[in-house]
PDB file of C-alpha atoms in Angstrom:
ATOM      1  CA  UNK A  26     309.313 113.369 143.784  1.00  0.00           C
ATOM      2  CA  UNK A  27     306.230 113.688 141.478  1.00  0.00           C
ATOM      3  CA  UNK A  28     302.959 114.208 143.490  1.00  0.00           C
ATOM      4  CA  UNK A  29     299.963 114.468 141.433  1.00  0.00           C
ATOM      5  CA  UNK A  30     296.341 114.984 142.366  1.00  0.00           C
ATOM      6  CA  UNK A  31     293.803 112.241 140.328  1.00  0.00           C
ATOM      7  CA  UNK A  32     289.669 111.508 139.809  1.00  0.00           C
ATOM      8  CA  UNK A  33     287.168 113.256 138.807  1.00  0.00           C
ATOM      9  CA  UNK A  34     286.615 116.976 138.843  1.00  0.00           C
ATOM     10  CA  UNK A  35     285.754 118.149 142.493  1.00  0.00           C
ATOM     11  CA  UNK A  36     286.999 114.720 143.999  1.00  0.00           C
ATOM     12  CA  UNK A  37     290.908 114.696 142.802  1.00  0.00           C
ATOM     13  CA  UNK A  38     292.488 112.278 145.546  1.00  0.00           C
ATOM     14  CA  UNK A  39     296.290 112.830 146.426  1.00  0.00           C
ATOM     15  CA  UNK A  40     299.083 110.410 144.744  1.00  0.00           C
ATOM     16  CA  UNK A  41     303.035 110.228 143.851  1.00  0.00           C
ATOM     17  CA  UNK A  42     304.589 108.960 140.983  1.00  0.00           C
ATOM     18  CA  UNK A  43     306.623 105.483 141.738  1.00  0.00           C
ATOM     19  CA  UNK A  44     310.045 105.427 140.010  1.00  0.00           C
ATOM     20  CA  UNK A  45     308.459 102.214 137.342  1.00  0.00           C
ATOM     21  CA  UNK A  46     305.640 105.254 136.356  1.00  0.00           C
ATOM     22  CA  UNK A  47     302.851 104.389 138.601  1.00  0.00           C
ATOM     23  CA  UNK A  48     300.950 106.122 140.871  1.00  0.00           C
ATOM     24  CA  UNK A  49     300.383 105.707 143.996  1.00  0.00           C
ATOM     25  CA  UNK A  50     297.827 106.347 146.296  1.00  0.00           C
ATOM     26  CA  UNK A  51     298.437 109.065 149.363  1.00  0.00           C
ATOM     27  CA  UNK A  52     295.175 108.881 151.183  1.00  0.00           C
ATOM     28  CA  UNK A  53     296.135 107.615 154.025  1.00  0.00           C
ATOM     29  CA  UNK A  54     299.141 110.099 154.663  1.00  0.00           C
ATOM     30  CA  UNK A  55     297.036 113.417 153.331  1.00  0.00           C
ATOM     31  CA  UNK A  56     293.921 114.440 152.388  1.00  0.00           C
ATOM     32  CA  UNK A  57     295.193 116.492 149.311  1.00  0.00           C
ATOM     33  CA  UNK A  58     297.996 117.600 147.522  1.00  0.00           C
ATOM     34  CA  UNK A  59     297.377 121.125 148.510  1.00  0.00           C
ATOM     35  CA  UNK A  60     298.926 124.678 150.549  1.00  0.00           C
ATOM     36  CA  UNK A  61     298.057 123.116 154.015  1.00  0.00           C
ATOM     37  CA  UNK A  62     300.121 119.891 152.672  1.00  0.00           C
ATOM     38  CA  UNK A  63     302.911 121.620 151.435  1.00  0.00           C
ATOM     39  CA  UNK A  64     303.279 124.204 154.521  1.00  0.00           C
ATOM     40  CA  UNK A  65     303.331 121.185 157.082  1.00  0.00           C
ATOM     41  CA  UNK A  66     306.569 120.149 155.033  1.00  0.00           C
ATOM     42  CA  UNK A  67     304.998 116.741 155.079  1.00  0.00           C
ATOM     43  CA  UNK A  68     306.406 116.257 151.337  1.00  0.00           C
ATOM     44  CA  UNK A  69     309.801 116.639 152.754  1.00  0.00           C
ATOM     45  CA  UNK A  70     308.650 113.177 155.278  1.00  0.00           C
ATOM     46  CA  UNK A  71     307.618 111.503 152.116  1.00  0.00           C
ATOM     47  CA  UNK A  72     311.166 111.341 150.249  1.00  0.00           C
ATOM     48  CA  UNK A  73     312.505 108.661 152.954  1.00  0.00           C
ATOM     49  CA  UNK A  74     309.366 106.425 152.195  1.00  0.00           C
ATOM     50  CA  UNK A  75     309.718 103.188 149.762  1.00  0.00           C
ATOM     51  CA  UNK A  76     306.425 104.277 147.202  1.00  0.00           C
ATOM     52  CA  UNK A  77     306.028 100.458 146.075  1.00  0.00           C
ATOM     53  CA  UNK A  78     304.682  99.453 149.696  1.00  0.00           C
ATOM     54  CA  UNK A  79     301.918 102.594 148.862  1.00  0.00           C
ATOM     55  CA  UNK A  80     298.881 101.301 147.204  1.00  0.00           C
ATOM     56  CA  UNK A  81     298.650 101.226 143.605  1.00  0.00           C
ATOM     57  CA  UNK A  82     296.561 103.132 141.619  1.00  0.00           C
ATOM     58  CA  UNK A  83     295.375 100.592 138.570  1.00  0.00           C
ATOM     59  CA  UNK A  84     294.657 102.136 134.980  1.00  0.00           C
ATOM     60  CA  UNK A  85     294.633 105.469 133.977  1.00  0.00           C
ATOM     61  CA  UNK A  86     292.709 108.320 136.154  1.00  0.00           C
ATOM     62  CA  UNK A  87     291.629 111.737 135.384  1.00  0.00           C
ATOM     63  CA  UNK A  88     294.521 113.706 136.538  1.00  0.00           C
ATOM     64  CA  UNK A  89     293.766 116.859 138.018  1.00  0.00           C
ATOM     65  CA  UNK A  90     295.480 120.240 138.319  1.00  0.00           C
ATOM     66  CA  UNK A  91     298.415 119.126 140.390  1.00  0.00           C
ATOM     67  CA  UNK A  92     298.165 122.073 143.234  1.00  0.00           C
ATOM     68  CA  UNK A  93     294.501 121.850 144.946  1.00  0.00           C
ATOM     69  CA  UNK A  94     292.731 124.801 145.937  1.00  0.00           C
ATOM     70  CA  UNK A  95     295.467 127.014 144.751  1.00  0.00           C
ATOM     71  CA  UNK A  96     295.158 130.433 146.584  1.00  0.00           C
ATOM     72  CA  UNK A  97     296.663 132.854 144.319  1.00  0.00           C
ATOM     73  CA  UNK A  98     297.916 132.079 140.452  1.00  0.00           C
ATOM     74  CA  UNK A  99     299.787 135.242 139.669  1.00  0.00           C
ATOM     75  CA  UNK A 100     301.564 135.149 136.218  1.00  0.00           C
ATOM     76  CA  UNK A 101     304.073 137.057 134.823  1.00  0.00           C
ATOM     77  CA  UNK A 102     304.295 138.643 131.410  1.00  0.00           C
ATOM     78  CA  UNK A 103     306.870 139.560 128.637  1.00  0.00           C
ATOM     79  CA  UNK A 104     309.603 137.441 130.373  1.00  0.00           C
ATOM     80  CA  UNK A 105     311.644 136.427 127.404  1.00  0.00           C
ATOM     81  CA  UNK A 106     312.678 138.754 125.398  1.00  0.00           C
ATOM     82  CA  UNK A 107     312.069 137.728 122.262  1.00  0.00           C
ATOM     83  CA  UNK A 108     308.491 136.609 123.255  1.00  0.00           C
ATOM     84  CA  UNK A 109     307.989 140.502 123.853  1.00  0.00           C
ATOM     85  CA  UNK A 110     309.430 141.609 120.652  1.00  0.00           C
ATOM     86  CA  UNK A 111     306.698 139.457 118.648  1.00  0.00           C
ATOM     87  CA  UNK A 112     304.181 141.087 120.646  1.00  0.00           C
ATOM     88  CA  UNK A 113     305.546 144.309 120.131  1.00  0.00           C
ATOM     89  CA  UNK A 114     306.169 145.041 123.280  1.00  0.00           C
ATOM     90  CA  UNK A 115     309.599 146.630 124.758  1.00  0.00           C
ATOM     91  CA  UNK A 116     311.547 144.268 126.890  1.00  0.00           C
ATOM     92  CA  UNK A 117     309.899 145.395 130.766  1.00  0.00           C
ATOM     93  CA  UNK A 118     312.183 146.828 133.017  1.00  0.00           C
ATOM     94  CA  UNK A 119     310.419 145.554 136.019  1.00  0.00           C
ATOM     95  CA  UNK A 120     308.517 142.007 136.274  1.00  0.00           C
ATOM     96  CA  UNK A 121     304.834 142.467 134.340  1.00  0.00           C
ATOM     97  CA  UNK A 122     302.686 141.191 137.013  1.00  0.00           C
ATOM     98  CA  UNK A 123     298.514 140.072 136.151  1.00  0.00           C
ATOM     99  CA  UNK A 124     296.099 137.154 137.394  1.00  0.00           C
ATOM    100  CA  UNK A 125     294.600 133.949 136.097  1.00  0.00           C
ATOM    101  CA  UNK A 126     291.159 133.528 138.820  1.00  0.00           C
ATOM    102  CA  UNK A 127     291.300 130.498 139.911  1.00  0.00           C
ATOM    103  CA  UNK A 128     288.180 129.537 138.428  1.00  0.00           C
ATOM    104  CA  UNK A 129     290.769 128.833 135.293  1.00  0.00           C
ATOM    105  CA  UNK A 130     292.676 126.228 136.494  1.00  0.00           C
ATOM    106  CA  UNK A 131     291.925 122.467 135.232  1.00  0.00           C
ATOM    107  CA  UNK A 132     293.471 119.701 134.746  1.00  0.00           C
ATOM    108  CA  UNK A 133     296.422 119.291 132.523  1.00  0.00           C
ATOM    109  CA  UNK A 134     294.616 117.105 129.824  1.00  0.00           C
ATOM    110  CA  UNK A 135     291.463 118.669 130.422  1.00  0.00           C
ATOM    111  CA  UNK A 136     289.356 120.255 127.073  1.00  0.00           C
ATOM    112  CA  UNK A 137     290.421 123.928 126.729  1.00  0.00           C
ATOM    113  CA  UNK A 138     287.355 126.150 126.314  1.00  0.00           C
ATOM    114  CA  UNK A 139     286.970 128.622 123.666  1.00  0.00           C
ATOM    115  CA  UNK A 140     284.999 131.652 124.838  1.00  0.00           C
ATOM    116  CA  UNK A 141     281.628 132.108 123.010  1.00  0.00           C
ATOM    117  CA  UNK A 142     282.568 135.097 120.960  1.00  0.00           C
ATOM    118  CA  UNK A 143     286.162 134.472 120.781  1.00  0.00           C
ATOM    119  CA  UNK A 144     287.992 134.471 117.792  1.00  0.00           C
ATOM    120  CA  UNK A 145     291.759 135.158 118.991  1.00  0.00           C
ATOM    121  CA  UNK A 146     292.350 132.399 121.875  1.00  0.00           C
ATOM    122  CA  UNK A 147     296.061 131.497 122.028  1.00  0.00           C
ATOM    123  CA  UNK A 148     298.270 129.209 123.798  1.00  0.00           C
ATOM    124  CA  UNK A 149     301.476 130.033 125.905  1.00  0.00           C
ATOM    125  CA  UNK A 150     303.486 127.173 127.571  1.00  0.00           C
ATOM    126  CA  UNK A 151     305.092 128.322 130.750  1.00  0.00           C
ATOM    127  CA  UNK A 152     307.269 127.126 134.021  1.00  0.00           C
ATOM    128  CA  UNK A 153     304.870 127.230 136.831  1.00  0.00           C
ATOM    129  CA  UNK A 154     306.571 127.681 140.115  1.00  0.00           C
ATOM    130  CA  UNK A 155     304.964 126.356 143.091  1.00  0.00           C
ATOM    131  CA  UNK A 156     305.400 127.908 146.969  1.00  0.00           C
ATOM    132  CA  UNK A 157     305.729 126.065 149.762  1.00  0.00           C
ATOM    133  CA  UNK A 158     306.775 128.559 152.650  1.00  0.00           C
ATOM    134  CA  UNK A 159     305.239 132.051 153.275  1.00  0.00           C
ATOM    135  CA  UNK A 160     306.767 135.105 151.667  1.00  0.00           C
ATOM    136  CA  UNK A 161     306.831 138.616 152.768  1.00  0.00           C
ATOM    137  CA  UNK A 162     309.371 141.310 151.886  1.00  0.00           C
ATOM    138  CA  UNK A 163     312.164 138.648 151.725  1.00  0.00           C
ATOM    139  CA  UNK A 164     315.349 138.631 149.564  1.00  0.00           C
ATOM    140  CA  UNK A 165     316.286 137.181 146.482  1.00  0.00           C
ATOM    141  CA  UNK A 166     318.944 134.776 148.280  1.00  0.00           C
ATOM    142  CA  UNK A 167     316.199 133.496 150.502  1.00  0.00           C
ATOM    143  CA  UNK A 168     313.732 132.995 147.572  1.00  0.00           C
ATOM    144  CA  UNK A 169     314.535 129.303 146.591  1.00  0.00           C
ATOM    145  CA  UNK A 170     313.985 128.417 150.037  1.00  0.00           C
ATOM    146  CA  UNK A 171     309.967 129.559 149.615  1.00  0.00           C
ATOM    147  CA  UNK A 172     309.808 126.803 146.697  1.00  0.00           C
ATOM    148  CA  UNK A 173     308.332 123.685 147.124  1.00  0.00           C
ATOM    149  CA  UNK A 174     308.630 122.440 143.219  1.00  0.00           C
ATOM    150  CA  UNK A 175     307.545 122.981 139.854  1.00  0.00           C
ATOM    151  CA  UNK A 176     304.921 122.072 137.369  1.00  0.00           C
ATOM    152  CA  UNK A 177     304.144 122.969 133.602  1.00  0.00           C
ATOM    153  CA  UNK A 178     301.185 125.631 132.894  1.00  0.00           C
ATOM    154  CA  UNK A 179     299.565 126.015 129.401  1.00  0.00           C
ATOM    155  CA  UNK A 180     298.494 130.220 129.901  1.00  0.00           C
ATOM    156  CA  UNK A 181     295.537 130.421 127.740  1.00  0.00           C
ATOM    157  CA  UNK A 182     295.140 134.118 126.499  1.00  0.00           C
ATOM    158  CA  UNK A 183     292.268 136.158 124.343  1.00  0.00           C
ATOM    159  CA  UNK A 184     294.381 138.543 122.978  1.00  0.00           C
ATOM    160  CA  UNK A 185     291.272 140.775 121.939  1.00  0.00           C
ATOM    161  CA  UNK A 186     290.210 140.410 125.531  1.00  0.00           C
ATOM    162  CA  UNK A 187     293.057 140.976 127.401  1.00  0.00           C
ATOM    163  CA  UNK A 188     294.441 144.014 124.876  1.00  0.00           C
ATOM    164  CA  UNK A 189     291.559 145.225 122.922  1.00  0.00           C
ATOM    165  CA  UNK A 190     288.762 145.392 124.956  1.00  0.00           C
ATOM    166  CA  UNK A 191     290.117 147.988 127.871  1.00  0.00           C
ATOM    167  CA  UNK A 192     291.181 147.506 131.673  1.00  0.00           C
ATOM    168  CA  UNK A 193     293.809 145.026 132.216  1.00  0.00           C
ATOM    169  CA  UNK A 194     295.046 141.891 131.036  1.00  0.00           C
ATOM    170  CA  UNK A 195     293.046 139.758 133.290  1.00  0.00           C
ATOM    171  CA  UNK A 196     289.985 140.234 131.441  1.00  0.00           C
ATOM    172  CA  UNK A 197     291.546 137.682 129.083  1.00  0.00           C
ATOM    173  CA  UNK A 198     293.933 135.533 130.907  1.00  0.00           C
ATOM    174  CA  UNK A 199     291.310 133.946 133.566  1.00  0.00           C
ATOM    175  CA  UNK A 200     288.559 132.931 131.313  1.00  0.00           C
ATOM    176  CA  UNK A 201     287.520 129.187 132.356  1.00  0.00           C
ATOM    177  CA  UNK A 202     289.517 126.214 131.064  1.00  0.00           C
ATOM    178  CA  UNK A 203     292.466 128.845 130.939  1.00  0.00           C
ATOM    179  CA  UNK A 204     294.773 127.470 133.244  1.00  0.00           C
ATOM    180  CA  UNK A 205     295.976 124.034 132.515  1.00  0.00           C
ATOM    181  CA  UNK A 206     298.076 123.073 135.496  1.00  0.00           C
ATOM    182  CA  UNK A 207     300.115 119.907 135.747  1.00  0.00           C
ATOM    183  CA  UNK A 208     300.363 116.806 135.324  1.00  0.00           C
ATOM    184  CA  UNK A 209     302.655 116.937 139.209  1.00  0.00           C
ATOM    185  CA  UNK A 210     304.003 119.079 141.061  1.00  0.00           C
ATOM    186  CA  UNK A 211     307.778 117.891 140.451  1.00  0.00           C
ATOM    187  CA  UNK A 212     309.747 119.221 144.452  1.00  0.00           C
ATOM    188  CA  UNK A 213     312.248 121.540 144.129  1.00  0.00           C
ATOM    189  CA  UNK A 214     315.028 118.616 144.640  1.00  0.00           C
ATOM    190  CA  UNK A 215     314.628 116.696 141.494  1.00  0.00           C
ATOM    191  CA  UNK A 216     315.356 120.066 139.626  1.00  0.00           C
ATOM    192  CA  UNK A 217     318.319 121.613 140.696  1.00  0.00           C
ATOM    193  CA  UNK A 218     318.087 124.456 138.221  1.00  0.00           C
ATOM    194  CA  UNK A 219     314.793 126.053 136.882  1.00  0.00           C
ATOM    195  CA  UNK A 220     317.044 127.877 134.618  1.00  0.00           C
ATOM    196  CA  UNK A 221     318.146 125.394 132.245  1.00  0.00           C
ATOM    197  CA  UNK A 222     314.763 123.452 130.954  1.00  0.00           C
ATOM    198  CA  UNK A 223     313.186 123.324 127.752  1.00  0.00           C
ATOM    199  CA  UNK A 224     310.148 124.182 126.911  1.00  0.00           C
ATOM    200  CA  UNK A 225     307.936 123.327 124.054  1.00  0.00           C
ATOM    201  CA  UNK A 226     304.307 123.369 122.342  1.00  0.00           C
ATOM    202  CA  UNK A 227     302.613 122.305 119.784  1.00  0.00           C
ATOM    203  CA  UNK A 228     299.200 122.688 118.097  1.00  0.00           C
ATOM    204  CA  UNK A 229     297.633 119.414 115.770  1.00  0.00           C
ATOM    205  CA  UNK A 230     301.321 118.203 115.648  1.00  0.00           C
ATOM    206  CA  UNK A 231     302.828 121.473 114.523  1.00  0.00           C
ATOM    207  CA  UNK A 232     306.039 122.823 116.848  1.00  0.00           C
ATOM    208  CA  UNK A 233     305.236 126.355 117.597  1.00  0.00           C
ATOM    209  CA  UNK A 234     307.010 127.436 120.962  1.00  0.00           C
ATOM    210  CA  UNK A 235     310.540 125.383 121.397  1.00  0.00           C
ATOM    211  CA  UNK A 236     312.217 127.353 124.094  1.00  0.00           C
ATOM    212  CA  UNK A 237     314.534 127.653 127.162  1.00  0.00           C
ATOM    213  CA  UNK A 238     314.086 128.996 130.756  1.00  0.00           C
ATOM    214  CA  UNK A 239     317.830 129.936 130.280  1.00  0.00           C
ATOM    215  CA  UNK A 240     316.439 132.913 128.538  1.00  0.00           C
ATOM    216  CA  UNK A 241     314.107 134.581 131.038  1.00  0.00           C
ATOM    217  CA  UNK A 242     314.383 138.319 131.551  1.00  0.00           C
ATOM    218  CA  UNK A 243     313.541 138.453 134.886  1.00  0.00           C
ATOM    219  CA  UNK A 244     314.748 134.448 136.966  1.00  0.00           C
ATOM    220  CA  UNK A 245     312.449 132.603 139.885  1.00  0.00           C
ATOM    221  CA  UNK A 246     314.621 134.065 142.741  1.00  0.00           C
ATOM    222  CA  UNK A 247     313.873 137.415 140.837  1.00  0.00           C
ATOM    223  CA  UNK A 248     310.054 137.183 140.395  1.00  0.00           C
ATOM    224  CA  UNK A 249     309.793 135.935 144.003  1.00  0.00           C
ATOM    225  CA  UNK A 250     311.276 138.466 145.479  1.00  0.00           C
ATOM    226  CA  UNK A 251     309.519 140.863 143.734  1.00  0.00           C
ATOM    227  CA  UNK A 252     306.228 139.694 144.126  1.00  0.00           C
ATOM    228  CA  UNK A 253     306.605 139.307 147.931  1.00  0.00           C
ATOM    229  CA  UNK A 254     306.933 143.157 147.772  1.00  0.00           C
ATOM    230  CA  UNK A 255     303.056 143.399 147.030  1.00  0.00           C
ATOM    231  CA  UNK A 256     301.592 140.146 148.517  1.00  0.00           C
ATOM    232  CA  UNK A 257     302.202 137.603 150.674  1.00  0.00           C
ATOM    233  CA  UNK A 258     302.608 134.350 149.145  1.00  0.00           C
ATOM    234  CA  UNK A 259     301.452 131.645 150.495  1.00  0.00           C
ATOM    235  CA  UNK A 260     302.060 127.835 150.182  1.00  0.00           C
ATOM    236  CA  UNK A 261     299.893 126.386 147.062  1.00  0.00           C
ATOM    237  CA  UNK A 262     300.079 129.968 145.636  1.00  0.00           C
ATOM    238  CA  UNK A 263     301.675 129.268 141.753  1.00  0.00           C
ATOM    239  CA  UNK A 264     303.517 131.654 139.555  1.00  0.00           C
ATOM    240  CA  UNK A 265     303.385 131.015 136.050  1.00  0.00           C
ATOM    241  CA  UNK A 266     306.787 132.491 135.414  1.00  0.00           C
ATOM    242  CA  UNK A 267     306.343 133.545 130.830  1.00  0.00           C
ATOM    243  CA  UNK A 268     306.650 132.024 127.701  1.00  0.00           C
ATOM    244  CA  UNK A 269     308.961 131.582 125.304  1.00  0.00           C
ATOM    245  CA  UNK A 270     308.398 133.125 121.697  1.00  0.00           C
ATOM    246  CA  UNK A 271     305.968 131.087 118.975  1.00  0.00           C
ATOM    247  CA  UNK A 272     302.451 132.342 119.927  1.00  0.00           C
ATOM    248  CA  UNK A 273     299.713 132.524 117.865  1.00  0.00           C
ATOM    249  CA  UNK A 274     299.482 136.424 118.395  1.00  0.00           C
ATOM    250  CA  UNK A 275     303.245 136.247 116.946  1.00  0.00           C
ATOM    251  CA  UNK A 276     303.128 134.410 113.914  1.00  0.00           C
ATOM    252  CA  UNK A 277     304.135 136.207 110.255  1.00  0.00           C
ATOM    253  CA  UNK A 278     302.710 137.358 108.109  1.00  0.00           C
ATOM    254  CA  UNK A 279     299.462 136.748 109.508  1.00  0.00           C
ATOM    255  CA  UNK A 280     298.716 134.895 113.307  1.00  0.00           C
ATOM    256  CA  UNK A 281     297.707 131.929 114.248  1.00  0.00           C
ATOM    257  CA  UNK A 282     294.545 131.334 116.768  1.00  0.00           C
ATOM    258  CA  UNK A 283     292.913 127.893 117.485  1.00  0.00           C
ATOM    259  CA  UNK A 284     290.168 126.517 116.676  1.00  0.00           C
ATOM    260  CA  UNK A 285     287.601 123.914 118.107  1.00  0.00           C
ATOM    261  CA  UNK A 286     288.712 120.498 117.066  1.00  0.00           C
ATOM    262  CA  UNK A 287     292.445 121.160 117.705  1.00  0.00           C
ATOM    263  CA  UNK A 288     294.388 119.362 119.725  1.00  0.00           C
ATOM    264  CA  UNK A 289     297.719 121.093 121.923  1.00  0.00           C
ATOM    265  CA  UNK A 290     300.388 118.876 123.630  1.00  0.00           C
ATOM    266  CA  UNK A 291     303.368 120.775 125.382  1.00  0.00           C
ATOM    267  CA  UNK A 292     305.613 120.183 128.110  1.00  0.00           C
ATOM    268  CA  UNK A 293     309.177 121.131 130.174  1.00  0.00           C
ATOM    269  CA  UNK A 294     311.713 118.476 130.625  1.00  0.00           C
ATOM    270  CA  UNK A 295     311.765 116.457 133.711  1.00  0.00           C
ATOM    271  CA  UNK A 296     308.324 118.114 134.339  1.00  0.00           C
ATOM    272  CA  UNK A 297     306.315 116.163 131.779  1.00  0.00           C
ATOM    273  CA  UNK A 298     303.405 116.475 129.574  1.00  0.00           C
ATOM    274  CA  UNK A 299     300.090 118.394 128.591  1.00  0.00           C
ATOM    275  CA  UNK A 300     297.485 117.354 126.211  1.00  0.00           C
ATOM    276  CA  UNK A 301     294.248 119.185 125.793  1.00  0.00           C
ATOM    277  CA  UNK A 302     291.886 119.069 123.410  1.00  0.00           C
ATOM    278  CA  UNK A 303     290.423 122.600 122.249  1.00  0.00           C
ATOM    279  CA  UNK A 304     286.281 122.526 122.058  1.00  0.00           C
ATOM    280  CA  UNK A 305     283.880 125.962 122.031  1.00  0.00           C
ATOM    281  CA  UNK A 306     282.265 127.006 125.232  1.00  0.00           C
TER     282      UNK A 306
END
C-alpha cells in the first residue's frame, strides 16, 4: 500500500494510491498520515479495504512529505562504502549517526532552497525508513517488526557547512528545503527486502548516483538496533538510511554543486519518484 499525504503546505490531507494510479481520499478513516496513525496499526485495517469505493481525488495535488509531523529524522552517514571513499572518509566501524530538524522536510517535488551564501549545496538520494512501533534497547531480529514502510529522501547537504565551518554535521544537513520526503510511504509488505533496490539521481538530466541498497555497510535491522541504543524511536520517526556514491562533493577532477535553475529527479524502485526544482533562498 502507498499512502501519501496531498494539498497545500500546512493543510496536506491523508490519501492511498489505488492500484489504476489514483489517489484516494482517507479523510474519513484518519485525520493524517502521521505517528499517531501508524502506532494505532490502522494501516494494517486498511489492506482488506477495496480503494475504488474511497473517494477519488481528481487532477493532480501538491503532494506533501509523505510522514506528517515527523518526530525525529535521524540520518545516517558514510553507509556505502564507496560513497565514503569519495569523500575521503574511512569506511565507519560503527553507524555515523546526525540530524536533519524537521524544519527541513518538504514535499517531494517541492523547490529545493539554496542557502544565501552557499556555494557547495549537494544532493544525496537515500532509502528512508519509516517506524511504526516504539523502539527501545531491542534486537536486531526484532527490528523489522518496528517498520511500518519505506519512502525515498533526497538529503540535501552544504558540504562547507556541515565540514568546514566547525561543530557537527547538522549545521549543514537541516537547512530548510533540505529534506525532500516522499512521494508515499510504501508499508513494509509491498517490499519484502530493503536490501535489494536501486537507487538513482540525476541533476538537469545527467545520471550522477545509480546505486544499490545491496551495498550498505551497516543494513535497516542494523541501524535500528543501533539507534534504539540512544533514543527511543517512535512511530513517524524516519531514518534516512545513506547514499550511494556520485555526489557532487565526489566528482573528479573537480566537484559538482548545483545551481539555481537546476532541476533534480531521483527515485528507488517500487518507491517512486522525486522532482525538485533548485531556486536561491
Amino acid at each position: 500500500m502507498k499512502l501519501l499525504r496531498y494539498g497545500l503546505p500546512g493543510q496536506e490531507k491523508p490519501g492511498v494510491l489505488d492500484q489504476d494510479g489514483h489517489i484516494r481520499d482517507l479523510c474519513g478513516l484518519t485525520p493524517d498520515i502521521d505517528g499517531s496513525f501508524l502506532a494505532s496499526a490502522a494501516w494494517l485495517r486498511l489492506q482488506a479495504l477495496d480503494l475504488s469505493t474511497l473517494p477519488r481525488v481528481e487532477g493532480q495535488p501538491r503532494l506533501g512529505a509523505c510522514v506528517g509531523r515527523i518526530g525525529k529524522f535521524v540520518c545516517i552517514g558514510l553507509n556505502y562504502a564507496d560513497h565514503a571513499a569519495e569523500s575521503n572518509m574511512p569506511i565507519p566501524q560503527e553507524p555515523v549517526v546526525f540530524n536533519k530538524w524537521t524544519s527541513a522536510v518538504v514535499g517531494p517535488n517541492d523547490d529545493v532552497r539554496i542557502p544565501r551564501g552557499s556555494e557547495k549545496t549537494d544532493w544525496e538520494v537515500e532509502l528512508g525508513v519509516v517506524i511504526g512501533r516504539t523502539a527501545s534497547y531491542i534486537e536486531e531480529d526484532q527490528a523489522m517488526d518496528h517498520v511500518a514502510g519505506y519512502c525515498v529522501v533526497n538529503d540535501i547537504s552544504e558540504r562547507a557547512y556541515q565540514l568546514e565551518r566547525g561543530g557537527t554535521w547538522d549545521k549543514g544537513k537541516g537547512c530548510d528545503t533540505f529534506g525532500p520526503t516522499g512521494p508515499w510511504l510504501v508499508t513494509r509488505d509491498e517490499i519484502p527486502d530493503p536490501h535489494r533496490l536501486r537507487l538513482w539521481l540525476e541533476v538537469d538530466g545527467r545520471r550522477y548516483q545509480d546505486g544499490n541498497t545491496a551495498t550498505m555497510i551497516f543494513r535497516v535491522p542494523q541501524i535500528i538496533a543501533y539507534l534504539s541504543r540512544f533514543m527511543t524511536l517512535h512511530p513517524g520517526d524516519v531514518i534516512s538510511t545513506g547514499t550511494p556514491p556520485g555526489v557532487g562533493m565526489g566528482i573528479k577532477p573537480e566537484p559538482v554543486y548545483l545551481r539555481a535553475g537546476q532541476t533534480m529527479r531521483l527515485g528507488i524502485d517500487g518507491l517512486g519518484e522525486q522532482r525538485q526544482r533548485v531556486v536561491n533562498a
